[in-house]
Amino acid sequence: MKPDPSQLDFFLEPLFPVRSPVQRIDIHRYRAQMKRAMARAIRECPYDRPTVAARMAQYLGLPSISKAVLDAYTAESKNTHDITLPRFAAFVHATGAVWLWDEAASIQGVTMLVGEEALLAEIAYRQQEQRRLAAELKTLMARPIELTSRGKR
């Protein structure tokens, strides 16, 4: 049975959510959200914390990053230890948790597309343009066109 299109599905979560930017960042809430997300990334990745720290250091070309620093970046109780953008990029690389970029940017009203997902957006845009042009063409063709002679026979 096909569902009624006017009926909402409470369990359906959009793959590419449409977001609105926040007007003001609640720094404590955002910090806690990002620290929880980074802790989740570590739990879900195949590497332990010392290995993640070592991979970050290698990616950044640094001699080392300690596990303690990594722990401070992910501990909600450490509100004075925010990760820098280059280290965040290294963290994403080290854990393979590319979804963290979407998490970080969501407060700006941004939804991140990864890899060929951008092609889906481009296809949808082109299809929308096709529909717009088809509607314009239909409007142009809706009235009869009367040609007048230009004096040539």
PDB file of C-alpha atoms in Angstrom:
ATOM      1  CA  MET A   1       0.000   0.000   0.000  1.00  0.00           C
ATOM      2  CA  LYS A   2       1.381   3.372  -1.005  1.00  0.00           C
ATOM      3  CA  PRO A   3       1.465   5.911   1.853  1.00  0.00           C
ATOM      4  CA  ASP A   4      -0.582   9.086   1.585  1.00  0.00           C
ATOM      5  CA  PRO A   5       1.837  11.899   0.570  1.00  0.00           C
ATOM      6  CA  SER A   6       0.123  14.296   2.986  1.00  0.00           C
ATOM      7  CA  GLN A   7       0.782  11.997   5.943  1.00  0.00           C
ATOM      8  CA  LEU A   8       4.019  12.644   7.798  1.00  0.00           C
ATOM      9  CA  ASP A   9       6.378   9.858   8.804  1.00  0.00           C
ATOM     10  CA  PHE A  10       7.629  10.504  12.337  1.00  0.00           C
ATOM     11  CA  PHE A  11      10.557   8.137  11.832  1.00  0.00           C
ATOM     12  CA  LEU A  12      11.752   9.451   8.484  1.00  0.00           C
ATOM     13  CA  GLU A  13      14.896  11.515   8.824  1.00  0.00           C
ATOM     14  CA  PRO A  14      15.960  13.497   5.758  1.00  0.00           C
ATOM     15  CA  LEU A  15      19.288  12.504   4.290  1.00  0.00           C
ATOM     16  CA  PHE A  16      20.138  16.137   3.544  1.00  0.00           C
ATOM     17  CA  PRO A  17      18.370  18.242   6.181  1.00  0.00           C
ATOM     18  CA  VAL A  18      17.476  21.842   5.468  1.00  0.00           C
ATOM     19  CA  ARG A  19      18.778  23.930   8.340  1.00  0.00           C
ATOM     20  CA  SER A  20      18.557  27.497   9.502  1.00  0.00           C
ATOM     21  CA  PRO A  21      21.524  29.312  11.012  1.00  0.00           C
ATOM     22  CA  VAL A  22      21.359  30.138  14.691  1.00  0.00           C
ATOM     23  CA  GLN A  23      21.214  33.831  15.502  1.00  0.00           C
ATOM     24  CA  ARG A  24      23.567  33.480  18.438  1.00  0.00           C
ATOM     25  CA  ILE A  25      25.851  30.636  19.469  1.00  0.00           C
ATOM     26  CA  ASP A  26      25.384  29.229  22.936  1.00  0.00           C
ATOM     27  CA  ILE A  27      29.095  28.562  23.354  1.00  0.00           C
ATOM     28  CA  HIS A  28      28.722  26.128  26.256  1.00  0.00           C
ATOM     29  CA  ARG A  29      26.100  24.045  24.485  1.00  0.00           C
ATOM     30  CA  TYR A  30      27.983  24.081  21.163  1.00  0.00           C
ATOM     31  CA  ARG A  31      31.272  23.164  22.879  1.00  0.00           C
ATOM     32  CA  ALA A  32      29.592  20.244  24.684  1.00  0.00           C
ATOM     33  CA  GLN A  33      27.906  19.109  21.449  1.00  0.00           C
ATOM     34  CA  MET A  34      31.211  19.072  19.565  1.00  0.00           C
ATOM     35  CA  LYS A  35      33.088  17.339  22.377  1.00  0.00           C
ATOM     36  CA  ARG A  36      30.396  14.630  22.523  1.00  0.00           C
ATOM     37  CA  ALA A  37      30.541  14.226  18.740  1.00  0.00           C
ATOM     38  CA  MET A  38      34.344  13.915  18.810  1.00  0.00           C
ATOM     39  CA  ALA A  39      34.150  11.360  21.639  1.00  0.00           C
ATOM     40  CA  ARG A  40      31.637   9.397  19.552  1.00  0.00           C
ATOM     41  CA  ALA A  41      33.988   9.561  16.557  1.00  0.00           C
ATOM     42  CA  ILE A  42      36.747   7.998  18.651  1.00  0.00           C
ATOM     43  CA  ARG A  43      34.415   5.258  19.929  1.00  0.00           C
ATOM     44  CA  GLU A  44      33.317   4.435  16.379  1.00  0.00           C
ATOM     45  CA  CYS A  45      36.753   4.480  14.762  1.00  0.00           C
ATOM     46  CA  PRO A  46      39.030   1.415  14.688  1.00  0.00           C
ATOM     47  CA  TYR A  47      41.868   3.169  16.563  1.00  0.00           C
ATOM     48  CA  ASP A  48      42.467   3.761  20.243  1.00  0.00           C
ATOM     49  CA  ARG A  49      43.120   7.271  21.588  1.00  0.00           C
ATOM     50  CA  PRO A  50      46.949   7.103  21.499  1.00  0.00           C
ATOM     51  CA  THR A  51      46.797   5.952  17.871  1.00  0.00           C
ATOM     52  CA  VAL A  52      44.347   8.742  16.956  1.00  0.00           C
ATOM     53  CA  ALA A  53      46.693  11.268  18.594  1.00  0.00           C
ATOM     54  CA  ALA A  54      49.669   9.826  16.688  1.00  0.00           C
ATOM     55  CA  ARG A  55      47.758   9.916  13.394  1.00  0.00           C
ATOM     56  CA  MET A  56      46.812  13.543  14.041  1.00  0.00           C
ATOM     57  CA  ALA A  57      50.446  14.460  14.714  1.00  0.00           C
ATOM     58  CA  GLN A  58      51.590  12.694  11.551  1.00  0.00           C
ATOM     59  CA  TYR A  59      48.922  14.460   9.471  1.00  0.00           C
ATOM     60  CA  LEU A  60      49.979  17.845  10.876  1.00  0.00           C
ATOM     61  CA  GLY A  61      53.692  17.128  10.567  1.00  0.00           C
ATOM     62  CA  LEU A  62      54.196  17.498  14.320  1.00  0.00           C
ATOM     63  CA  PRO A  63      56.489  15.354  16.456  1.00  0.00           C
ATOM     64  CA  SER A  64      53.571  14.308  18.661  1.00  0.00           C
ATOM     65  CA  ILE A  65      50.185  15.088  20.116  1.00  0.00           C
ATOM     66  CA  SER A  66      49.587  13.560  23.512  1.00  0.00           C
ATOM     67  CA  LYS A  67      46.654  11.399  24.478  1.00  0.00           C
ATOM     68  CA  ALA A  68      46.046  13.871  27.338  1.00  0.00           C
ATOM     69  CA  VAL A  69      45.520  16.704  24.824  1.00  0.00           C
ATOM     70  CA  LEU A  70      43.128  14.516  22.864  1.00  0.00           C
ATOM     71  CA  ASP A  71      41.294  13.689  26.106  1.00  0.00           C
ATOM     72  CA  ALA A  72      40.982  17.420  26.881  1.00  0.00           C
ATOM     73  CA  TYR A  73      39.523  18.082  23.426  1.00  0.00           C
ATOM     74  CA  THR A  74      36.793  15.493  24.030  1.00  0.00           C
ATOM     75  CA  ALA A  75      36.056  16.041  27.746  1.00  0.00           C
ATOM     76  CA  GLU A  76      32.973  18.186  28.356  1.00  0.00           C
ATOM     77  CA  SER A  77      34.398  19.176  31.736  1.00  0.00           C
ATOM     78  CA  LYS A  78      37.411  20.840  30.047  1.00  0.00           C
ATOM     79  CA  ASN A  79      35.737  24.028  28.850  1.00  0.00           C
ATOM     80  CA  THR A  80      39.081  25.795  28.351  1.00  0.00           C
ATOM     81  CA  HIS A  81      40.410  23.264  25.820  1.00  0.00           C
ATOM     82  CA  ASP A  82      38.838  23.955  22.442  1.00  0.00           C
ATOM     83  CA  ILE A  83      40.385  22.332  19.392  1.00  0.00           C
ATOM     84  CA  THR A  84      41.816  24.557  16.648  1.00  0.00           C
ATOM     85  CA  LEU A  85      40.622  24.208  13.071  1.00  0.00           C
ATOM     86  CA  PRO A  86      43.844  22.583  11.758  1.00  0.00           C
ATOM     87  CA  ARG A  87      43.789  20.094  14.630  1.00  0.00           C
ATOM     88  CA  PHE A  88      40.096  19.451  14.022  1.00  0.00           C
ATOM     89  CA  ALA A  89      40.897  18.658  10.381  1.00  0.00           C
ATOM     90  CA  ALA A  90      43.618  16.289  11.575  1.00  0.00           C
ATOM     91  CA  PHE A  91      41.191  14.711  14.042  1.00  0.00           C
ATOM     92  CA  VAL A  92      38.632  14.102  11.269  1.00  0.00           C
ATOM     93  CA  HIS A  93      41.377  12.588   9.118  1.00  0.00           C
ATOM     94  CA  ALA A  94      42.694  10.426  11.970  1.00  0.00           C
ATOM     95  CA  THR A  95      39.267   9.042  12.899  1.00  0.00           C
ATOM     96  CA  GLY A  96      37.768   8.959   9.416  1.00  0.00           C
ATOM     97  CA  ALA A  97      34.677  10.706  10.844  1.00  0.00           C
ATOM     98  CA  VAL A  98      34.014  13.090   7.943  1.00  0.00           C
ATOM     99  CA  TRP A  99      30.490  13.579   9.302  1.00  0.00           C
ATOM    100  CA  LEU A 100      32.045  15.790  11.998  1.00  0.00           C
ATOM    101  CA  TRP A 101      32.324  18.622   9.448  1.00  0.00           C
ATOM    102  CA  ASP A 102      28.548  18.516   9.029  1.00  0.00           C
ATOM    103  CA  GLU A 103      28.118  18.518  12.797  1.00  0.00           C
ATOM    104  CA  ALA A 104      30.419  21.517  13.194  1.00  0.00           C
ATOM    105  CA  ALA A 105      28.863  23.559  10.389  1.00  0.00           C
ATOM    106  CA  SER A 106      25.213  22.817  11.171  1.00  0.00           C
ATOM    107  CA  ILE A 107      24.828  25.897  13.402  1.00  0.00           C
ATOM    108  CA  GLN A 108      25.530  28.035  10.326  1.00  0.00           C
ATOM    109  CA  GLY A 109      22.562  26.494   8.516  1.00  0.00           C
ATOM    110  CA  VAL A 110      24.898  24.399   6.375  1.00  0.00           C
ATOM    111  CA  THR A 111      24.431  20.803   5.265  1.00  0.00           C
ATOM    112  CA  MET A 112      27.631  19.226   4.046  1.00  0.00           C
ATOM    113  CA  LEU A 113      27.757  17.038   0.959  1.00  0.00           C
ATOM    114  CA  VAL A 114      30.514  14.449   0.717  1.00  0.00           C
ATOM    115  CA  GLY A 115      32.054  13.300  -2.536  1.00  0.00           C
ATOM    116  CA  GLU A 116      29.522  12.423  -5.203  1.00  0.00           C
ATOM    117  CA  GLU A 117      26.608  13.626  -3.077  1.00  0.00           C
ATOM    118  CA  ALA A 118      27.362  16.997  -4.692  1.00  0.00           C
ATOM    119  CA  LEU A 119      26.441  15.407  -8.048  1.00  0.00           C
ATOM    120  CA  LEU A 120      23.002  14.566  -6.657  1.00  0.00           C
ATOM    121  CA  ALA A 121      22.522  18.225  -5.754  1.00  0.00           C
ATOM    122  CA  GLU A 122      23.699  19.275  -9.222  1.00  0.00           C
ATOM    123  CA  ILE A 123      21.318  16.798 -10.888  1.00  0.00           C
ATOM    124  CA  ALA A 124      18.386  18.056  -8.803  1.00  0.00           C
ATOM    125  CA  TYR A 125      19.289  21.656  -9.650  1.00  0.00           C
ATOM    126  CA  ARG A 126      19.443  20.879 -13.378  1.00  0.00           C
ATOM    127  CA  GLN A 127      16.100  19.053 -13.207  1.00  0.00           C
ATOM    128  CA  GLN A 128      14.559  22.075 -11.493  1.00  0.00           C
ATOM    129  CA  GLU A 129      15.960  24.317 -14.235  1.00  0.00           C
ATOM    130  CA  GLN A 130      14.515  21.991 -16.892  1.00  0.00           C
ATOM    131  CA  ARG A 131      11.068  22.257 -15.289  1.00  0.00           C
ATOM    132  CA  ARG A 132      11.365  26.054 -15.117  1.00  0.00           C
ATOM    133  CA  LEU A 133      12.389  26.290 -18.786  1.00  0.00           C
ATOM    134  CA  ALA A 134       9.629  23.873 -19.812  1.00  0.00           C
ATOM    135  CA  ALA A 135       7.070  26.079 -18.017  1.00  0.00           C
ATOM    136  CA  GLU A 136       8.418  29.176 -19.789  1.00  0.00           C
ATOM    137  CA  LEU A 137       8.290  27.403 -23.142  1.00  0.00           C
ATOM    138  CA  LYS A 138       4.728  26.258 -22.470  1.00  0.00           C
ATOM    139  CA  THR A 139       3.731  29.866 -21.706  1.00  0.00           C
ATOM    140  CA  LEU A 140       5.345  31.072 -24.941  1.00  0.00           C
ATOM    141  CA  MET A 141       3.636  28.369 -26.975  1.00  0.00           C
ATOM    142  CA  ALA A 142       0.216  28.926 -25.354  1.00  0.00           C
ATOM    143  CA  ARG A 143      -0.720  31.782 -27.650  1.00  0.00           C
ATOM    144  CA  PRO A 144      -0.990  31.489 -31.410  1.00  0.00           C
ATOM    145  CA  ILE A 145       1.814  32.954 -33.431  1.00  0.00           C
ATOM    146  CA  GLU A 146       0.820  34.870 -36.529  1.00  0.00           C
ATOM    147  CA  LEU A 147       3.542  35.484 -39.055  1.00  0.00           C
ATOM    148  CA  THR A 148       3.319  38.424 -41.369  1.00  0.00           C
ATOM    149  CA  SER A 149       4.749  38.486 -44.821  1.00  0.00           C
ATOM    150  CA  ARG A 150       8.119  40.173 -45.202  1.00  0.00           C
ATOM    151  CA  GLY A 151       7.517  41.038 -48.788  1.00  0.00           C
ATOM    152  CA  LYS A 152       9.308  38.021 -50.242  1.00  0.00           C
ATOM    153  CA  ARG A 153       7.524  35.586 -52.462  1.00  0.00           C
TER     154      ARG A 153
END
